[in-house]
Every structure is written in structure tokens, then in C-alpha cells.
Tab-separated table of C-alpha atoms in Angstrom:
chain	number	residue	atom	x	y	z
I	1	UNK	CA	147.420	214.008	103.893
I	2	UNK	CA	146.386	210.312	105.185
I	3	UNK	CA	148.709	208.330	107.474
I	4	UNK	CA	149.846	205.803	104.660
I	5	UNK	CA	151.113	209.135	102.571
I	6	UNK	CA	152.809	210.573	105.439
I	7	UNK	CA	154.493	207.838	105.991
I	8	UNK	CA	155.925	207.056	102.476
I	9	UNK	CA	156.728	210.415	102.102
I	10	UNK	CA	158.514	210.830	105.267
I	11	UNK	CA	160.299	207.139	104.938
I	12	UNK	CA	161.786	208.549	101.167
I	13	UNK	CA	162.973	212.153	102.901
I	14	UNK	CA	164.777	209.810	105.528
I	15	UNK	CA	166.479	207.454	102.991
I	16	UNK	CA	167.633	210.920	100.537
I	17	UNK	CA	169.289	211.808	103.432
I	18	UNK	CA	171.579	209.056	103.421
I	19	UNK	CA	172.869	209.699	99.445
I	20	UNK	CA	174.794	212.426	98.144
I	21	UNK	CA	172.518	214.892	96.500
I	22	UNK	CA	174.094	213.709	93.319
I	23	UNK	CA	172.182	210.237	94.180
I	24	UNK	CA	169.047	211.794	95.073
I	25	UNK	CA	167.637	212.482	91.797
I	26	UNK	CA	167.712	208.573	90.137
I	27	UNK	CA	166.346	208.199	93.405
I	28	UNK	CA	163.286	209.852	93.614
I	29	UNK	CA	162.477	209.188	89.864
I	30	UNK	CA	162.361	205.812	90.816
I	31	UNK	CA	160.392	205.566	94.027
I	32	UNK	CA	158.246	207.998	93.244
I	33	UNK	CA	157.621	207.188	89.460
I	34	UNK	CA	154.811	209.419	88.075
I	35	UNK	CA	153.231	210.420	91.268
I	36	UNK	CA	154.952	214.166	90.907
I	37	UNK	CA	153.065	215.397	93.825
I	38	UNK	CA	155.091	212.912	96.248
I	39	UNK	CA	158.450	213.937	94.837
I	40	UNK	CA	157.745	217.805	95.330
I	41	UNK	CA	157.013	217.005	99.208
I	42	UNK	CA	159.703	214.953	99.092
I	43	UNK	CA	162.042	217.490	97.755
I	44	UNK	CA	160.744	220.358	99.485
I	45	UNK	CA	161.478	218.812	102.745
I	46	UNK	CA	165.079	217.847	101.572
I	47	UNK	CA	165.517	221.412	100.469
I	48	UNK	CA	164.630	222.965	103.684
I	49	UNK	CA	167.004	220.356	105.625
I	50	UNK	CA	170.030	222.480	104.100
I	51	UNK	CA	168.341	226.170	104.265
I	52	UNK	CA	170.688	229.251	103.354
I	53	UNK	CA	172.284	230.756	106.611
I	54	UNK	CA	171.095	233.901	108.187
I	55	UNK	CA	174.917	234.764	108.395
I	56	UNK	CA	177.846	233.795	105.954
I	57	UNK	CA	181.043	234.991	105.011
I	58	UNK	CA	181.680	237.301	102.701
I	59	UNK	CA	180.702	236.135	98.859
I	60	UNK	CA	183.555	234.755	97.108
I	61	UNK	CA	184.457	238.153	94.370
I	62	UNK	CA	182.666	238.329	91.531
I	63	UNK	CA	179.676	236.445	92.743
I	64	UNK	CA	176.257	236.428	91.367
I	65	UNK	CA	173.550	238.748	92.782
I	66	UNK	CA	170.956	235.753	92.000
I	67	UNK	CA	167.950	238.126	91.964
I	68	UNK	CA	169.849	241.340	90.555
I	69	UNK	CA	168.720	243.547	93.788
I	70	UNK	CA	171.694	244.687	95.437
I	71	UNK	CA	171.295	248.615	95.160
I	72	UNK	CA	167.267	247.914	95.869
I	73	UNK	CA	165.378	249.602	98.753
I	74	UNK	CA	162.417	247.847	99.971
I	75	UNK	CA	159.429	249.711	101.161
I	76	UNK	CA	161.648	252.525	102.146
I	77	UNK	CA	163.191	251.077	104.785
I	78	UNK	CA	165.836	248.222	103.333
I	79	UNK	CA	168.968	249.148	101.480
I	80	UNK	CA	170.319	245.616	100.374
I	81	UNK	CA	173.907	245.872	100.312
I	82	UNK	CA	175.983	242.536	99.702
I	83	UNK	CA	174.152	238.920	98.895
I	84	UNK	CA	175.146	236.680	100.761
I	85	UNK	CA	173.639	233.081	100.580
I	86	UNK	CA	171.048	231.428	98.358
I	87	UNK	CA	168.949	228.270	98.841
I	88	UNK	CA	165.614	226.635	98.275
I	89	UNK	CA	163.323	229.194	97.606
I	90	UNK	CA	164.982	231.975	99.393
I	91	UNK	CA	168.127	234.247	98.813
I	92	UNK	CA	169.625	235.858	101.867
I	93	UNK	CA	171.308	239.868	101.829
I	94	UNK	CA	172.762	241.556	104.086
I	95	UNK	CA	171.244	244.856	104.400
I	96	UNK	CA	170.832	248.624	106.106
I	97	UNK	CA	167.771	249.916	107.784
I	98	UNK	CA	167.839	253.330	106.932
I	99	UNK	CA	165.928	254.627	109.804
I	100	UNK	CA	167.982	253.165	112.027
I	101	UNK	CA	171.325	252.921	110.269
I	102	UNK	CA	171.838	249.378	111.366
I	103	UNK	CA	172.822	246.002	109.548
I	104	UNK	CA	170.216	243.722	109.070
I	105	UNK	CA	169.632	240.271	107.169
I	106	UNK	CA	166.428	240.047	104.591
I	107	UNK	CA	165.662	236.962	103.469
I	108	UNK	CA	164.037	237.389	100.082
I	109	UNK	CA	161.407	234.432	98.592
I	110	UNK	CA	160.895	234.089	95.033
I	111	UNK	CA	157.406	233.791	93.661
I	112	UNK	CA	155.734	230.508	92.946
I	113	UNK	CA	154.576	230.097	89.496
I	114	UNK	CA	151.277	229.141	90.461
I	115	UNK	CA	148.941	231.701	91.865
I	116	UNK	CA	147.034	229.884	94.076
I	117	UNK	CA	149.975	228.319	95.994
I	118	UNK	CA	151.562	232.082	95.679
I	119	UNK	CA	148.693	232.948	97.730
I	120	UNK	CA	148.877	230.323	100.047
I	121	UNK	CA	152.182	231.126	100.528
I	122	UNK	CA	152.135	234.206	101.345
I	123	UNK	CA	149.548	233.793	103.958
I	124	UNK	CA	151.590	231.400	105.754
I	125	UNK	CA	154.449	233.273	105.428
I	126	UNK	CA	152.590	236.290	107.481
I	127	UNK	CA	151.380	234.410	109.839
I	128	UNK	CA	154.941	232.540	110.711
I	129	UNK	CA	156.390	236.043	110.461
I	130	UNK	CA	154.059	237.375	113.219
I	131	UNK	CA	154.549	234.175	115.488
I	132	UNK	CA	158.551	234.848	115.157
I	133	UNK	CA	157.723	238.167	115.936
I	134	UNK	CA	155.953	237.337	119.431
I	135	UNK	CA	158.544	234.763	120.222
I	136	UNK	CA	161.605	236.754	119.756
I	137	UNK	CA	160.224	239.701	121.770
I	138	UNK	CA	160.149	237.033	124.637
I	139	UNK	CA	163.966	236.593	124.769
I	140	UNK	CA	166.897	237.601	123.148
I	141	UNK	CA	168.088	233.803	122.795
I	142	UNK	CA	166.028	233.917	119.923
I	143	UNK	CA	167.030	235.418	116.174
I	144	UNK	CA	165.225	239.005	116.548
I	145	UNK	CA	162.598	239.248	113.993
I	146	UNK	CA	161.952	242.908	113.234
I	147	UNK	CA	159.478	242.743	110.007
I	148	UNK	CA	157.908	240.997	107.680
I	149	UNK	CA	155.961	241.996	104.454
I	150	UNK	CA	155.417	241.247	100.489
I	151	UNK	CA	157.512	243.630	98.214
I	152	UNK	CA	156.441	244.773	95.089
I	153	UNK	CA	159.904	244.649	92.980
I	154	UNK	CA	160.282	247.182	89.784
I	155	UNK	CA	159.711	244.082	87.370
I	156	UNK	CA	156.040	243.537	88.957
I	157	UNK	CA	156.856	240.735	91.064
I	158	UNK	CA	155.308	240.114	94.026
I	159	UNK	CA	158.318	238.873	96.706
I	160	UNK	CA	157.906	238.088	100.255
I	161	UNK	CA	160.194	239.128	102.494
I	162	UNK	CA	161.354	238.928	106.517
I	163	UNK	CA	163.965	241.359	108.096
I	164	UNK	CA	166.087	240.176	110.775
I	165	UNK	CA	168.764	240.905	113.423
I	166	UNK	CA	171.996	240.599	111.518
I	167	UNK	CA	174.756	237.925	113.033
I	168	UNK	CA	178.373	238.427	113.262
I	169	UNK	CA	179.425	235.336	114.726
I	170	UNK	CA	179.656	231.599	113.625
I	171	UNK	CA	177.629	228.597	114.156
I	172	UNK	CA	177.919	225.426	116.569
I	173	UNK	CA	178.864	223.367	113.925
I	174	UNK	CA	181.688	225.333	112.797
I	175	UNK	CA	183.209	225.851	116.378
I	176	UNK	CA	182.421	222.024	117.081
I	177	UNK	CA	184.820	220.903	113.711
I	178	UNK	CA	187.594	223.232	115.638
I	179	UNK	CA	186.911	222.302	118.867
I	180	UNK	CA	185.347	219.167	119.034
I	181	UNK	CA	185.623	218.497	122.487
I	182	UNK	CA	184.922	216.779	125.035
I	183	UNK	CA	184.390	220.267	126.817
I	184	UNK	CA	183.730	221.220	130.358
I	185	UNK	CA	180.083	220.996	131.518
I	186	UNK	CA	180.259	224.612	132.205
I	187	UNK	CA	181.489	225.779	128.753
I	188	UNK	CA	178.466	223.257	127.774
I	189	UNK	CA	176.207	225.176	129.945
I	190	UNK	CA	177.419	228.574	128.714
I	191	UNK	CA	176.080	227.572	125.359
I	192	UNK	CA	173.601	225.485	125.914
I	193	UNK	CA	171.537	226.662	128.511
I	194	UNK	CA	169.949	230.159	126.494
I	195	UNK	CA	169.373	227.412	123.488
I	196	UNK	CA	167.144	225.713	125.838
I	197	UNK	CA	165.836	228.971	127.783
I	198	UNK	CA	164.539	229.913	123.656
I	199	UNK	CA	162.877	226.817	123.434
I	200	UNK	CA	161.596	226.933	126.373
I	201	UNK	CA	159.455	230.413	125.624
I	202	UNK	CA	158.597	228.040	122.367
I	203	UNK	CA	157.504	225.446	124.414
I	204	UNK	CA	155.386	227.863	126.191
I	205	UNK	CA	153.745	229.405	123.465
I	206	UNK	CA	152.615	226.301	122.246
I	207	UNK	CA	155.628	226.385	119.421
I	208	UNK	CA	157.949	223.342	118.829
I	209	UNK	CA	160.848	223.806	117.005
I	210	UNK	CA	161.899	220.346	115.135
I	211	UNK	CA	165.423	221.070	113.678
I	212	UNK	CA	167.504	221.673	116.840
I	213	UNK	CA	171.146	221.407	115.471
I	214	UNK	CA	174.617	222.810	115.719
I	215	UNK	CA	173.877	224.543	112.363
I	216	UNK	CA	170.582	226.374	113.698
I	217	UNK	CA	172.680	227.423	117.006
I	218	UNK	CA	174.889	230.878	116.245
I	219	UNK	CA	177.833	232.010	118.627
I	220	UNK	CA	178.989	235.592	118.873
I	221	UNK	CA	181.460	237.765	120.710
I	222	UNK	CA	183.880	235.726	123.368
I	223	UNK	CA	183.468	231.936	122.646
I	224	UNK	CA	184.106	230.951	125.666
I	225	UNK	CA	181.556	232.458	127.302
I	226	UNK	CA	179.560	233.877	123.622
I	227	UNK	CA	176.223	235.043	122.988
I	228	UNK	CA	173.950	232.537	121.543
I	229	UNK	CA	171.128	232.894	119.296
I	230	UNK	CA	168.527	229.632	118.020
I	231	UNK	CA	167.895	230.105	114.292
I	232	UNK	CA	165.158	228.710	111.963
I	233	UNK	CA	161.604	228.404	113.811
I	234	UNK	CA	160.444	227.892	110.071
I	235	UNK	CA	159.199	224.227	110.422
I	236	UNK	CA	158.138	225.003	114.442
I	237	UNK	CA	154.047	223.850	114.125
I	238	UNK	CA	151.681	225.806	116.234
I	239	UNK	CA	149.470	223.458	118.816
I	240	UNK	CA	146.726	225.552	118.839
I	241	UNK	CA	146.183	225.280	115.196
I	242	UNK	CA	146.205	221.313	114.980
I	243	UNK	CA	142.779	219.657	116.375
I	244	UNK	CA	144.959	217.100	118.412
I	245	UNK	CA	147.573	219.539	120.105
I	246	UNK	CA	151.045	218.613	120.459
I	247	UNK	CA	149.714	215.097	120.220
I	248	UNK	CA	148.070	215.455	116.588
I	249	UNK	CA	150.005	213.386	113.663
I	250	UNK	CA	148.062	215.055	111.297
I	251	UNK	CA	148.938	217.333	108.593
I	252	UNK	CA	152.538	217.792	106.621
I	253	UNK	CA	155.814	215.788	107.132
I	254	UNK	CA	158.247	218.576	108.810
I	255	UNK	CA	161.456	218.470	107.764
I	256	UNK	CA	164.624	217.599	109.943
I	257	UNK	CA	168.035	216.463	110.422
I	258	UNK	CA	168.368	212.401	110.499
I	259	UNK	CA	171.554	212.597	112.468
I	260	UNK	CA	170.287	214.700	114.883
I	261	UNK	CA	166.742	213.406	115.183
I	262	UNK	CA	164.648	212.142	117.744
I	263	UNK	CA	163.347	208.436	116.858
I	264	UNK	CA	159.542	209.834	116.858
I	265	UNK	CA	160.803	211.750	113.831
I	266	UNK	CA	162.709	209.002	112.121
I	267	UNK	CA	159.374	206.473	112.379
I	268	UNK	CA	156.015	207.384	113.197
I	269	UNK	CA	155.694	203.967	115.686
I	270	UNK	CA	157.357	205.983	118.100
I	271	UNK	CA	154.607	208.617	118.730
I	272	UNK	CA	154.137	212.152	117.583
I	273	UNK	CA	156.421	215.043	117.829
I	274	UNK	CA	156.587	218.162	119.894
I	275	UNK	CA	158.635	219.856	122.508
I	276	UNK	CA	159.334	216.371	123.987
I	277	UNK	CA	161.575	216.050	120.820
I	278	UNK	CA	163.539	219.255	120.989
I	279	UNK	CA	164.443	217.723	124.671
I	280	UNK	CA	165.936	215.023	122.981
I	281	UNK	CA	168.011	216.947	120.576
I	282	UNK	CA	169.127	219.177	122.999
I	283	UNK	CA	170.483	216.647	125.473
I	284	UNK	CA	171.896	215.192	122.338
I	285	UNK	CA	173.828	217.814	121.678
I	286	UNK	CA	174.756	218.440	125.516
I	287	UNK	CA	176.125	214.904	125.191
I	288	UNK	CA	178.305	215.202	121.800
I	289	UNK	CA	180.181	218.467	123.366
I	290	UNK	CA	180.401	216.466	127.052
I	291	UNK	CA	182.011	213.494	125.253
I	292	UNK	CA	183.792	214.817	121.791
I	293	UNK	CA	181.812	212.257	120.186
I	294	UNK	CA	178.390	211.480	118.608
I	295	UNK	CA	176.255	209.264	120.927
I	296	UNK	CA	175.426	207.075	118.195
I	297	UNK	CA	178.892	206.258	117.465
I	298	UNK	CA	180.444	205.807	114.173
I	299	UNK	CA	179.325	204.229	110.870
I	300	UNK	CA	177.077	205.227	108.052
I	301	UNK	CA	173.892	207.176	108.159
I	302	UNK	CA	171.676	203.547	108.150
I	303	UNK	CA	173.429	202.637	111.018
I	304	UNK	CA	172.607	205.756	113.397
I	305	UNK	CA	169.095	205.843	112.131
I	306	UNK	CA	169.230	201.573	113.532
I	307	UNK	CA	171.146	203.199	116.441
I	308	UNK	CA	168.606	206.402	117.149
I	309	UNK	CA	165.757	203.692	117.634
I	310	UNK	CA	167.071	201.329	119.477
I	311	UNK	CA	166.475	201.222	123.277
I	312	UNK	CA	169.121	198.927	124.106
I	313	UNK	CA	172.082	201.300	122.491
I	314	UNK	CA	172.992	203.753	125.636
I	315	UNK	CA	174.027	207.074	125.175
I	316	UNK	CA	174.739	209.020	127.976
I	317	UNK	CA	178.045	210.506	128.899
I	318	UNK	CA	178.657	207.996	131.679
I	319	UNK	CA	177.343	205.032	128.949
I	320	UNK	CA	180.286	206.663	126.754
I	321	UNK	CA	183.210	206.799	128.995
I	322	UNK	CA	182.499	210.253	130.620
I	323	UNK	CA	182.112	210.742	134.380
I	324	UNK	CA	180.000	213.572	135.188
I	325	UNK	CA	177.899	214.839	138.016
I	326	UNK	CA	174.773	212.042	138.764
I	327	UNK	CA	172.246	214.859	138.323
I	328	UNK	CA	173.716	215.571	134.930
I	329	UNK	CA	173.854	212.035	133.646
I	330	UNK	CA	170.528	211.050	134.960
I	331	UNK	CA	168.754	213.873	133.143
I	332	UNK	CA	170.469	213.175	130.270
I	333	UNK	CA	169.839	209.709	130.045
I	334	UNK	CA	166.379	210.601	130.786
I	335	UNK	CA	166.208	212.931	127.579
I	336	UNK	CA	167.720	210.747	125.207
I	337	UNK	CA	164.883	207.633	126.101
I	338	UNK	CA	163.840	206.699	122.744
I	339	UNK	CA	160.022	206.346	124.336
I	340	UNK	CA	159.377	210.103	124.409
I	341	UNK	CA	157.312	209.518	127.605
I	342	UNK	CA	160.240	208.468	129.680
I	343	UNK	CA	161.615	212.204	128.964
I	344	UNK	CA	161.054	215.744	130.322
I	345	UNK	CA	157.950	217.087	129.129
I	346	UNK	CA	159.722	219.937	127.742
I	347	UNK	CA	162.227	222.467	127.992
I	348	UNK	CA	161.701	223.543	131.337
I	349	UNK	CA	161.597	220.542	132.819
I	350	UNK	CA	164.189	219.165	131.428
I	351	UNK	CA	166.303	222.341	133.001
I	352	UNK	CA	164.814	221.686	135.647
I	353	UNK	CA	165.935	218.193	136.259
I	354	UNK	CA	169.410	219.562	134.856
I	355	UNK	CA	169.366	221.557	138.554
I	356	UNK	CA	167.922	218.662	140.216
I	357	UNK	CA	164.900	219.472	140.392
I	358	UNK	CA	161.583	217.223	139.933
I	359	UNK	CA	160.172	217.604	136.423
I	360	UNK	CA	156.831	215.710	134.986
I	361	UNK	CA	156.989	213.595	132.045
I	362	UNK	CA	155.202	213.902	128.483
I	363	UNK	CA	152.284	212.281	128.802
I	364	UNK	CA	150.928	211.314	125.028
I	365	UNK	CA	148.693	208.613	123.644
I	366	UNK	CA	151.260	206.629	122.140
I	367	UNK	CA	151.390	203.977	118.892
I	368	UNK	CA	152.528	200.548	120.282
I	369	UNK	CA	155.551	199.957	119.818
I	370	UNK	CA	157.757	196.909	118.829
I	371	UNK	CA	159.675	195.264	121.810
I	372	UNK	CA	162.976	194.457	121.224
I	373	UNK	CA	165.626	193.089	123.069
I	374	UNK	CA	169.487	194.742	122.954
I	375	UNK	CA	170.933	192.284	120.556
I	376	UNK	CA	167.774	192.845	118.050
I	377	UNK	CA	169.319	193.530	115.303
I	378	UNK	CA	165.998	193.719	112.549
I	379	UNK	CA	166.149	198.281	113.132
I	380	UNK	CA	170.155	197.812	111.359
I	381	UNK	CA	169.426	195.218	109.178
I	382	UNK	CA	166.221	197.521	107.549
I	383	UNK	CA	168.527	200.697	107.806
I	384	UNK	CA	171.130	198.489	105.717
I	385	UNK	CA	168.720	197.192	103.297
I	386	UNK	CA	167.034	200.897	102.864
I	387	UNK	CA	170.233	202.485	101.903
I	388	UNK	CA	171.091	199.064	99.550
I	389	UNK	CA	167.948	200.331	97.573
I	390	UNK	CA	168.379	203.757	97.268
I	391	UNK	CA	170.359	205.996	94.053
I	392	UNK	CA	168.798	210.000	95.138
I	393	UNK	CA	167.544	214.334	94.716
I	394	UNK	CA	166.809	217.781	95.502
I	395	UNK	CA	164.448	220.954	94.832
I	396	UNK	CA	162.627	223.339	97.098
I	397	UNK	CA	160.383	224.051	100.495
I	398	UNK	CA	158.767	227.159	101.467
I	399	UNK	CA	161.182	228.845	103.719
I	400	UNK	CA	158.370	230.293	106.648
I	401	UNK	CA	161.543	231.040	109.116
């Protein structure tokens, strides 16, 4: 993919964010016109921005088994008992391994129609599996992965499966529209803290993670002081595999959040991504639970992207009204430095300097960027203009979490 196409296709993911997904369609037929290629990275990226949960309630009675499995046992080892979500490309069950007479969740992928992207697929899929795998054996913070393999189904089809822990619990998000806060920095820790001990064992492993949100964070047992698990390492990309490291801008738009994103993420003159940016989202999220409210304030989607990118908009706790310790607020206004090079390097350090300790920066070869001054106000007036063009859509990505 060249620059100029990574750009325009992540610049139309960012703007179908801010419509209602019945927008989105209009939307894309009109930006993208017949270039039908753009508009199925477009809205594979959208369709992995609002993946099926690993854990739901139950189905509402009487609901549609989408793929007509439950009773099914694959490879002799999965029993799938109840479905319980459906998205994108995948459908989620809950299920029993019959060895070891335990719950678990299989996430089940239907088959491309094409072949060759079938194949591609599912080679992918194996590898993300394994790397999963090798990350989740490093810490329990992480969503236990416990298999992973292509099952041949009684009508021929070839479908590509993962089996993992189940969840009994319910996400950040949910807890955070109850509770909203502000909460105590050491409730904040209690959750907080294994989400970035996960990331950093990603981090390590050369693995960042991109989509670090309340929705990818699950909570179990005694909220107060809960188990915590970090969901979806489907759209994590590998250094070792890209010629530039962490550092490369090559390859495939990933997709993400927009109002939980880091500003390299919303617009590419900010620098690459990589574990720099889950830093950011993290002390993001430290931030919206230390406050009750969302650093960027309120107003429309345009208006936080405008917000996200511009260095003269604080958002600490102390910037928002909240006294905390000077350790805490100096790290986190650190973090949330829209020049990724002014925050932690990663996960560690960025716990580090939590403690109070001394933690290195990223260092990255980055693109130039714009100065601007704090009453700039081009970033809001583009966000405004971008959603006063849009009308939007929706389809599919390949699920690799």
C-alpha cells in the first residue's frame, strides 16, 4: 500500500466514525466511487472497530444460531453450547471442553468466498493464534488463548477457529456508565495497573496493541478490587515482521477507536505507531476514571479529533480540576504529549515513572510537524468541515484476535 493510499484510506475510516452507521453507506459510495478495493479496507477496518465480545449476556430467547452449530463438536474437543454474539466476520459461542469439562469461548470465522484470500487468511489467522498463545502464557492479565485451528464443518466448509478462556464478568465501559467516577487513584490502580503489566509483556515481545479501550478491558469477581483481563490483540502488529520496526509506516491501516486514539493514529504527521501509543491510551484512560470526565471535554466527534491533536489543549487531571499526587500528574501529562517522543517509551516506563522512577523516552524518526500556537484553531475548523462533508457505512475485517 503507498503512503498517499494509506492515508486516504485511513482519513475515510476516521470521518465513518463520526456518522451513524446508517450514514456510512451514502458515505463511502460517494468518496470512494468505483474504486471497490478502497471501500472494502475502509469497511473492514470500521467493522473490526465494533468486534463481537468475547463475553455477553445471555441471547435474548429465541435467538438465531447464525451458523446453525450449537449441538456441534469441533475436533473432538469443543461442545458449543449457547451463541452468544455475532460480528464482522466472526460469531462468538460459548462452549465446553470436554476433556476438561470447562467453559470456554470459540470464536468461529466464516469462509471468504475467494480462495486465495481464504488462504491468506487462514495463514494469518495461525500465526496471530500462536503469537496470542506465547503472550498469554506470559501473564494472566491477558485473555488465555488455549487453541487455535481450521474446522472442517459437516457441510464441507472450511472454518477457522480460536478457543479461549471464558469471561464471567463485565467490561470497563459498562462499569464506567455506572460508575463514572472520578474514582480514587487506588481503585484506578487496582484496574489499571495489570492492563498495563499485559501490555507491557506486549511491549516486550515486540507486540503493540492499538485498540486500548474500556470495551477491550474485562472486570471479574469483586469490582472493587476485580480481576482484569486485556482483550483483542487482533490488530497488535509484530516489529519483527515490518523492515522498519516499531518505526515502519508501512503496510495496512490498523483499525482503532477515534475517541480513544492517540493523535499518531488520527494523522500520520504525527509519526508512526507502536507501544508509545498504547501509553497514551492508557494514561487516557487513567485520566477519565481520575476525573469522571473525558480529557477532551465535550462536543462532537470532529471536535475531540481537533482536540486529540492539539498541543495547546491540556489534559491532565490537575489541567482538569483534579489534585493528585505530583508524580502521578507529571507522568500523566507526560503520556498524553501529543509528540509521541515527549512520552514513556512504553509500558514499563511509563509504570515506572508512575512510581517515580526515571524512564527513557521513544526515540523515533519523526514527520515534521505543523507548529501551532494554543488559539490555532485550523485542526477544529478541518474536523468541522470533514464531518460537514460526510453521509456514511459498514461491512467486514478479518478478526486475527
Amino acid at each position: 500500500m503507498t503512503p498517499e493510499r494509506y492515508e486516504r484510506v485511513r482519513d475515510l475510516f476516521v470521518e465513518a466514525q463520526t456518522l451513524v452507521a446508517a450514514e456510512r453507506a451514502d458515505f463511502l459510495a460517494r468518496e470512494c466511487g468505483a474504486d471497490d478495493g478502497l471501500r472494502t479496507e475502509v469497511e473492514s477496518l470500521l467493522a473490526h472497530a465494533t468486534d463481537e465480545p468475547l463475553f455477553a449476556p445471555p441471547p435474548l430467547p429465541g435467538a438465531d444460531d447464525p451458523l446453525g452449530l450449537l449441538g456441534a463438536v469441533l475436533d473432538d474437543r469443543y461442545r458449543l453450547d449457547q451463541f452468544v454474539a455475532e460480528g464482522g466476520f466472526g460469531v462468538v459461542y460459548r462452549a465446553t471442553h470436554l476433556k476438561w469439562n470447562v467453559p470456554v469461548a470459540i470464536k468461529l470465522f466464516r469462509p471468504f468466498l475467494d480462495a486465495s484470500a481464504q488462504q491468506s487468511f487462514v495463514d494469518a489467522f495461525i500465526k496471530e493464534g500462536a503469537l496470542l498463545n506465547r503472550l498469554s502464557r506470559q501473564t494472566t492479565a491477558i485473555v488465555q488463548s488455549y487453541d487455535v485451528g481450521v474446522w472442517h464443518s459437516p457441510t464441507g466448509a472450511e472454518l477457522p477457529y480460536t478457543a479461549l478462556e471464558w469471561l464471567d464478568g463485565c467490561s470497563l465501559s459498562e462499569l464506567m456508565t455506572r460508575e463514572p467516577g472520578p474514582w480514587p487513584i487506588e481503585r484506578v490502580r487496582a484496574v489499571l495497573d495489570p492492563v498495563a503489566q499485559a501490555l507491557e509483556v506486549a511491549h516486550q515481545n515486540g507486540i503493540a496493541h492499538r485498540d486500548v479501550k474500556p470495551a477491550n478491558i474485562v472486570l471479574m469477581g469483586d469490582l472493587k478490587a476485580p480481576t482484569v483481563k486485556l482483550l483483542d490483540f487482533g490488530i497488535a502488529k509484530v516489529a519483527a515482521e515490518r523492515a522498519g520496526g516499531f518505526t515502519s509506516t508501512a503496510g495496512q491501516p490498523t483499525p482503532f477507536s477515534v475517541s480513544h486514539a492517540a493523535p499518531e493514529q488520527i494523522a500520520r504527521r504525527h509519526g508512526p505507531t507502536g507501544p508509545w501509543t498504547d501509553v497514551y491510551a492508557l494514561a487516557l484512560l487513567h485520566t477519565r476514571l481520575l476525573t469522571g470526565r473525558h480529557p477532551y471535554g465535550e462536543g462532537s466527534l470532529a471536535v475531540q479529533i481537533s482536540r486529540a491533536q492539539d498541543p495547546g489543549w491540556r489534559r491532565s487531571p490537575g489541567a482538569l480540576g483534579v489534585t493528585i499526587d505530583a508524580v502521578v500528574e507529571q507522568a500523566l501529562a507526560r503520556a498524553l504529549s501529543v509528540d509521541p517522543t515527549a512520552r514513556p517509551a512504553d509500558a514499563g516506563a511509563f509504570r515506572a515513572a508512575l512510581s517515580g522512577a526515571s524512564t527513557p523516552t521513544a526515540e523515533l524518526v519523526m514527520a515534521p510537524v505543523e507548529p501551532r500556537t494554543r488559539t490555532d484553531r485550523r485542526p477544529l475548523i478541518r474536523a468541522a468541515l470533514l464531518v460537514a462533508l460526510v453521509v456514511g457505512g459498514l461491512v467486514a475485517w478479518r478478526l486475527l484476535s
